[in-house]
Coordinates of C-alpha atoms in Angstrom, one line a residue:
M1133 CA 56.8 44.9 234.0
N1134 CA 55.2 45.3 237.1
D1135 CA 51.9 47.0 237.3
F1136 CA 51.2 49.3 240.0
S1137 CA 48.5 51.2 238.7
F1138 CA 45.8 50.0 241.2
L1139 CA 47.9 51.9 243.8
G1140 CA 47.8 55.1 241.4
C1141 CA 51.4 54.5 240.6
S1142 CA 52.5 53.6 237.1
A1143 CA 55.7 51.6 236.4
P1144 CA 57.9 54.6 235.5
F1145 CA 57.0 56.0 238.8
I1146 CA 58.0 52.9 240.6
T1147 CA 61.6 53.1 238.4
E1148 CA 61.8 56.8 239.3
L1149 CA 61.4 55.9 243.5
E1150 CA 64.3 53.0 243.1
M1151 CA 66.5 55.7 241.6
R1152 CA 65.5 58.5 244.2
I1153 CA 65.1 56.6 247.2
P1154 CA 69.0 55.5 247.8
T1155 CA 70.1 59.0 247.0
K1156 CA 73.5 59.8 248.6
S1157 CA 71.7 61.6 251.5
C1158 CA 69.6 58.7 252.2
V1159 CA 72.3 56.1 251.9
L1160 CA 74.5 58.2 254.3
L1161 CA 71.8 58.6 256.7
I1162 CA 72.1 55.4 258.5
L1163 CA 75.9 56.5 258.7
S1164 CA 75.2 60.0 260.2
V1165 CA 72.8 58.2 262.8
L1166 CA 75.9 56.0 264.0
T1167 CA 78.6 59.1 264.1
V1168 CA 77.1 62.0 264.5
S1169 CA 75.5 61.4 267.9
P1170 CA 78.7 61.8 270.0
A1171 CA 79.4 65.1 268.6
L1172 CA 76.8 66.5 270.3
F1173 CA 77.3 65.2 273.9
A1174 CA 79.4 68.5 274.1
Q1175 CA 76.1 70.5 273.8
T1176 CA 74.9 68.6 277.3
G1177 CA 78.2 68.2 279.3
G1178 CA 79.7 71.5 279.1
S1179 CA 83.3 72.6 277.4
V1180 CA 85.4 70.4 275.5
P1181 CA 89.2 70.9 274.7
A1182 CA 89.6 72.2 271.4
T1183 CA 92.5 70.2 270.7
P1184 CA 94.1 66.7 272.2
E1185 CA 96.3 67.2 275.1
S1186 CA 98.7 65.1 276.9
H1187 CA 97.3 62.7 279.5
S1188 CA 99.6 61.3 282.0
S1189 CA 97.0 58.8 283.5
P1190 CA 94.7 56.5 281.6
L1191 CA 91.4 58.1 280.0
D1192 CA 88.0 56.5 280.7
G1193 CA 85.4 55.8 277.7
Q1194 CA 83.5 59.3 278.5
Q1195 CA 86.8 61.2 278.3
I1196 CA 88.1 59.5 275.1
V1197 CA 84.3 60.3 273.8
N1198 CA 84.6 64.0 274.8
L1199 CA 88.1 64.2 273.2
S1200 CA 86.5 62.8 270.1
I1201 CA 83.7 65.3 269.9
A1202 CA 86.3 68.2 269.4
A1203 CA 88.2 66.0 266.7
T1204 CA 84.9 65.3 264.9
E1205 CA 84.0 69.1 264.9
R1206 CA 87.3 70.2 263.7
N1207 CA 87.2 67.7 260.9
W1208 CA 83.6 68.6 260.0
D1209 CA 84.9 72.4 259.9
A1210 CA 87.9 71.3 257.9
R1211 CA 86.2 69.3 255.3
N1212 CA 84.6 72.8 254.1
H1213 CA 88.4 74.1 253.2
Y1214 CA 89.5 71.4 251.2
T1215 CA 88.9 70.4 247.6
Y1216 CA 88.4 66.5 247.0
M1217 CA 87.4 63.8 244.5
E1218 CA 84.5 61.6 245.0
R1219 CA 84.0 58.3 243.0
D1220 CA 80.1 57.3 243.5
Q1221 CA 79.6 53.4 242.8
D1222 CA 75.6 52.7 242.9
R1223 CA 74.9 49.1 242.2
R1224 CA 71.9 47.1 242.3
L1225 CA 72.1 43.4 243.3
D1226 CA 69.8 40.2 242.8
G1227 CA 69.1 37.7 245.6
L1228 CA 72.2 36.1 245.1
G1229 CA 74.4 39.3 245.5
H1230 CA 75.0 39.2 241.7
V1231 CA 75.1 42.8 240.2
K1232 CA 71.8 43.7 238.1
S1233 CA 72.8 47.3 237.2
E1234 CA 75.5 49.7 238.1
N1235 CA 76.0 53.8 237.7
V1236 CA 79.4 55.4 238.6
D1237 CA 79.5 58.8 238.7
I1238 CA 83.0 61.0 239.5
T1239 CA 82.9 64.4 240.9
R1240 CA 85.1 67.3 241.8
T1241 CA 84.4 69.1 245.1
I1242 CA 85.4 72.9 245.1
V1243 CA 84.7 75.6 247.7
V1244 CA 82.8 78.6 246.6
H1245 CA 82.7 81.2 249.1
G1246 CA 82.9 78.8 251.8
A1247 CA 80.4 76.6 250.5
P1248 CA 81.1 72.9 248.7
F1249 CA 80.1 72.7 245.3
N1250 CA 80.2 69.3 243.3
Q1251 CA 81.2 69.2 239.6
L1252 CA 80.5 66.3 237.8
V1253 CA 83.6 65.0 236.1
E1254 CA 82.5 61.6 234.6
H1255 CA 79.2 59.4 234.5
N1256 CA 79.8 55.6 233.8
G1257 CA 83.1 56.3 231.9
H1258 CA 81.8 59.2 229.9
P1259 CA 82.0 63.1 230.2
P1260 CA 79.1 65.0 231.7
S1261 CA 76.6 65.6 228.7
A1262 CA 75.9 69.4 227.3
E1263 CA 72.7 69.2 229.3
E1264 CA 74.7 68.3 232.7
Q1265 CA 77.4 70.6 232.1
S1266 CA 74.9 73.6 231.3
R1267 CA 73.1 72.8 234.5
S1268 CA 76.0 72.5 236.8
G1269 CA 77.4 75.7 235.2
Q1270 CA 74.2 77.4 236.1
D1271 CA 74.2 76.1 239.8
F1272 CA 77.8 77.5 240.2
E1273 CA 76.8 80.8 238.7
N1274 CA 73.9 80.7 241.3
L1275 CA 76.2 79.7 244.3
E1276 CA 78.7 82.3 243.1
H1277 CA 76.1 85.2 242.9
E1278 CA 74.1 84.0 246.0
T1279 CA 71.8 86.7 247.6
P1280 CA 71.8 87.3 251.2
K1281 CA 68.3 85.9 250.9
E1282 CA 69.2 82.6 249.4
Q1283 CA 72.2 82.7 251.6
T1284 CA 69.6 82.5 254.3
V1285 CA 67.7 79.9 253.1
R1286 CA 70.7 77.6 252.5
F1287 CA 71.8 78.4 256.6
A1288 CA 68.1 77.5 257.2
G1289 CA 68.5 74.1 255.7
E1290 CA 71.6 73.5 257.5
K1291 CA 70.1 74.7 261.0
E1292 CA 67.2 72.2 260.0
S1293 CA 70.0 69.3 259.6
S1294 CA 71.3 70.1 263.3
S1295 CA 67.7 69.8 264.6
F1296 CA 67.8 66.6 263.5
L1297 CA 71.4 65.9 265.0
R1298 CA 70.0 67.4 268.4
E1299 CA 67.7 64.4 268.4
V1300 CA 70.4 62.1 268.9
V1301 CA 72.1 63.4 271.7
N1302 CA 70.3 61.0 274.0
A1303 CA 70.1 58.2 271.5
F1304 CA 73.0 56.2 272.2
D1305 CA 75.4 54.6 274.8
F1306 CA 79.2 54.3 274.2
H1307 CA 80.7 51.1 275.8
L1308 CA 84.8 51.2 275.4
I1309 CA 85.5 47.7 275.0
G1310 CA 89.4 47.4 274.2
E1311 CA 92.2 48.5 272.0
E1312 CA 93.0 47.7 268.3
T1313 CA 95.4 48.6 265.7
V1314 CA 93.7 49.7 262.3
E1315 CA 95.8 50.7 259.2
G1316 CA 99.0 51.0 261.6
R1317 CA 97.3 53.0 264.2
P1318 CA 96.6 52.2 267.8
A1319 CA 92.7 53.0 268.3
Y1320 CA 90.2 52.6 271.0
V1321 CA 87.2 50.4 270.4
F1322 CA 83.9 51.4 271.3
H1323 CA 80.5 49.5 270.8
V1324 CA 77.7 51.9 270.4
T1325 CA 74.2 50.7 271.4
P1326 CA 70.6 52.6 271.3
H1327 CA 70.1 54.2 275.0
P1328 CA 67.4 52.1 276.9
G1329 CA 64.4 53.7 276.8
Y1330 CA 65.0 55.9 274.2
H1331 CA 62.2 57.4 272.0
G1332 CA 62.9 58.9 268.9
H1333 CA 60.4 61.9 267.7
G1334 CA 59.9 62.8 264.2
K1335 CA 60.3 61.3 260.8
C1336 CA 64.2 60.7 261.3
G1337 CA 64.3 60.4 264.9
K1338 CA 62.4 57.3 265.3
M1339 CA 64.8 55.2 263.5
L1340 CA 67.6 56.0 265.9
S1341 CA 66.7 53.1 268.4
K1342 CA 67.0 50.8 265.4
V1343 CA 70.6 51.0 264.6
E1344 CA 74.0 50.1 266.4
G1345 CA 77.4 50.0 265.7
K1346 CA 81.3 49.9 266.3
L1347 CA 83.8 52.2 266.0
W1348 CA 87.5 53.0 266.3
V1349 CA 88.8 56.2 267.7
D1350 CA 92.6 57.2 266.8
K1351 CA 94.7 57.3 270.1
Q1352 CA 96.8 60.3 269.3
D1353 CA 94.5 62.5 267.4
F1354 CA 91.1 61.1 268.8
S1355 CA 89.2 61.2 265.3
W1356 CA 87.2 58.3 264.0
I1357 CA 89.3 55.9 262.1
K1358 CA 86.5 53.1 261.1
V1359 CA 82.7 52.9 261.5
D1360 CA 80.9 49.6 261.0
G1361 CA 77.0 49.7 261.9
Q1362 CA 73.8 47.7 261.0
V1363 CA 70.2 48.1 261.3
T1364 CA 69.0 46.1 263.8
Q1365 CA 65.4 46.7 263.3
A1366 CA 63.4 47.7 260.0
F1367 CA 62.4 51.3 259.5
S1368 CA 60.3 53.1 257.0
M1369 CA 61.7 56.1 255.0
G1370 CA 59.1 58.5 253.4
L1371 CA 55.4 58.1 253.9
F1372 CA 55.1 54.2 253.3
V1373 CA 57.3 54.4 250.3
A1374 CA 60.8 52.4 251.4
R1375 CA 61.1 50.3 254.3
V1376 CA 64.9 49.5 255.0
Q1377 CA 65.3 46.1 256.1
R1378 CA 67.1 44.5 259.5
G1379 CA 70.7 43.7 258.5
S1380 CA 71.3 46.4 256.2
H1381 CA 75.2 47.3 257.1
V1382 CA 77.5 50.4 256.7
T1383 CA 81.1 51.1 257.1
L1384 CA 83.2 54.1 257.1
E1385 CA 87.0 54.6 256.8
Q1386 CA 88.7 58.1 257.6
T1387 CA 92.4 58.8 256.6
R1388 CA 94.7 61.3 258.0
V1389 CA 95.2 64.0 255.4
S1390 CA 97.4 66.4 257.5
D1391 CA 98.4 67.0 261.2
G1392 CA 95.4 66.1 263.0
V1393 CA 92.8 66.3 260.1
W1394 CA 91.0 63.3 259.3
M1395 CA 88.5 62.8 256.0
P1396 CA 86.4 60.0 254.8
K1397 CA 88.2 57.7 252.7
R1398 CA 85.7 55.3 252.0
I1399 CA 82.1 54.7 252.5
E1400 CA 80.0 51.6 251.8
V1401 CA 76.4 50.8 252.5
R1402 CA 74.9 47.3 251.7
A1403 CA 71.2 47.7 252.1
S1404 CA 67.9 45.9 251.8
A1405 CA 64.6 47.8 251.1
R1406 CA 61.3 47.2 249.9
I1407 CA 59.2 49.8 247.9
L1408 CA 55.7 50.3 248.5
F1409 CA 55.8 46.8 250.2
F1410 CA 55.9 44.9 247.1
K1411 CA 59.2 45.4 245.0
S1412 CA 62.8 44.5 246.9
L1413 CA 66.0 46.3 246.2
E1414 CA 69.3 45.3 247.2
I1415 CA 71.4 48.1 247.3
D1416 CA 75.5 48.1 247.1
R1417 CA 76.6 51.7 247.5
I1418 CA 80.2 52.4 247.3
L1419 CA 81.6 56.2 248.1
T1420 CA 85.6 56.5 247.7
Y1421 CA 87.6 59.8 248.4
S1422 CA 90.9 61.1 247.5
D1423 CA 93.3 63.9 246.3
Y1424 CA 92.1 66.2 249.2
C1425 CA 93.7 69.6 249.0
P1426 CA 93.7 72.7 250.9
A1427 CA 91.2 74.8 249.0
A1428 CA 92.9 78.0 247.6
G1429 CA 92.1 81.1 249.5
V1430 CA 90.6 79.1 252.2
P1431 CA 93.3 78.5 254.8
Y1432 CA 92.4 76.0 257.8
Y1433 CA 94.6 75.2 260.5
A1434 CA 93.6 71.9 262.7
S1435 CA 94.5 73.7 265.8
K1436 CA 91.8 76.6 265.6

C-alpha cells in the first residue's frame, strides 16, 4: 500500500481521491468542452433560426454550425422533458488495458417540477441499500418541496455553469471537411481545433486550448450525431490533485428519439490521469442511455 503521509495525505485519502476525481461531471468535462462551444456562437453572431429550414443552395460551414446551434439548444431543452435510463460503467485498467476493478450503476432519471432527478435502480447487479434508498428518498422530498430560496441557489449553480460556457465562445474553430453516412443518416463532418491565440481564463477555461475533435452533424435535423475528441496537451484538475494526460479520448453517439429531437445514446471516456504526481490511473467510463420517454405532464415540442 502506498504511503502518502509525508504529504499530509493517508492512503485512504488517496483512494477516496481516486473515486472522487473521475466523477460523472469530470468525465463529461472534456466532452462538454468539445460539444458545447458552438451552441454559444449564437450569442456573438446574431439570431439563429429556431428550426431547420429548406435550403435551395449548398450551405457553407458557418451556416451549418449556426443551424446546429439551434438544434443543440432544442435538444438540451428537450432533455429536461424526458425520462430515461442510464447505465454507468466505471472501470479501472492496468498498463496493458486489462480491467482491475469495475463499478456499474443503473439509474432512472425522472422530472420533478421541471428538474431532472436521478434514482439509483441497481449497483453492481444489486438493488440499492436501505441507506441509499433513504438518501434518495430524502433528496426527492427536498426537490419536490424546494423553497424559493433553494430554487434560487440551484439556478445560481446553473448560471455558474453557463459562465464557463461563455469562456468557450472564442475557443474553437470549425472546419467543414466533407460528408459521411453515420448510422444510415447523411452527415456533415467537421474538424474542431483550438482557435489560434486563444488564452483561457479560470480553472476550466485554461484547458480549452488543450483538446480538439471531430464531429458529425445530421444533414436533415442539424443535430450532433457523433463527437470524437482527444486531449492534445496534459492539463490539471483541482489544486495539483489530478493531471489528465495527453491522448485521453472521448466519444459521444446520439440517437433520434422523436421528430427532430436527439439524445445521448453512448458516451465513452478513456483517460489517463496522475494523482498528486505519484499514482497513475487508467480510466474507462462508459455511459449508455435508453428508454427515452416524454415525461408525464411535461410536454415538449421540437418546433418550440
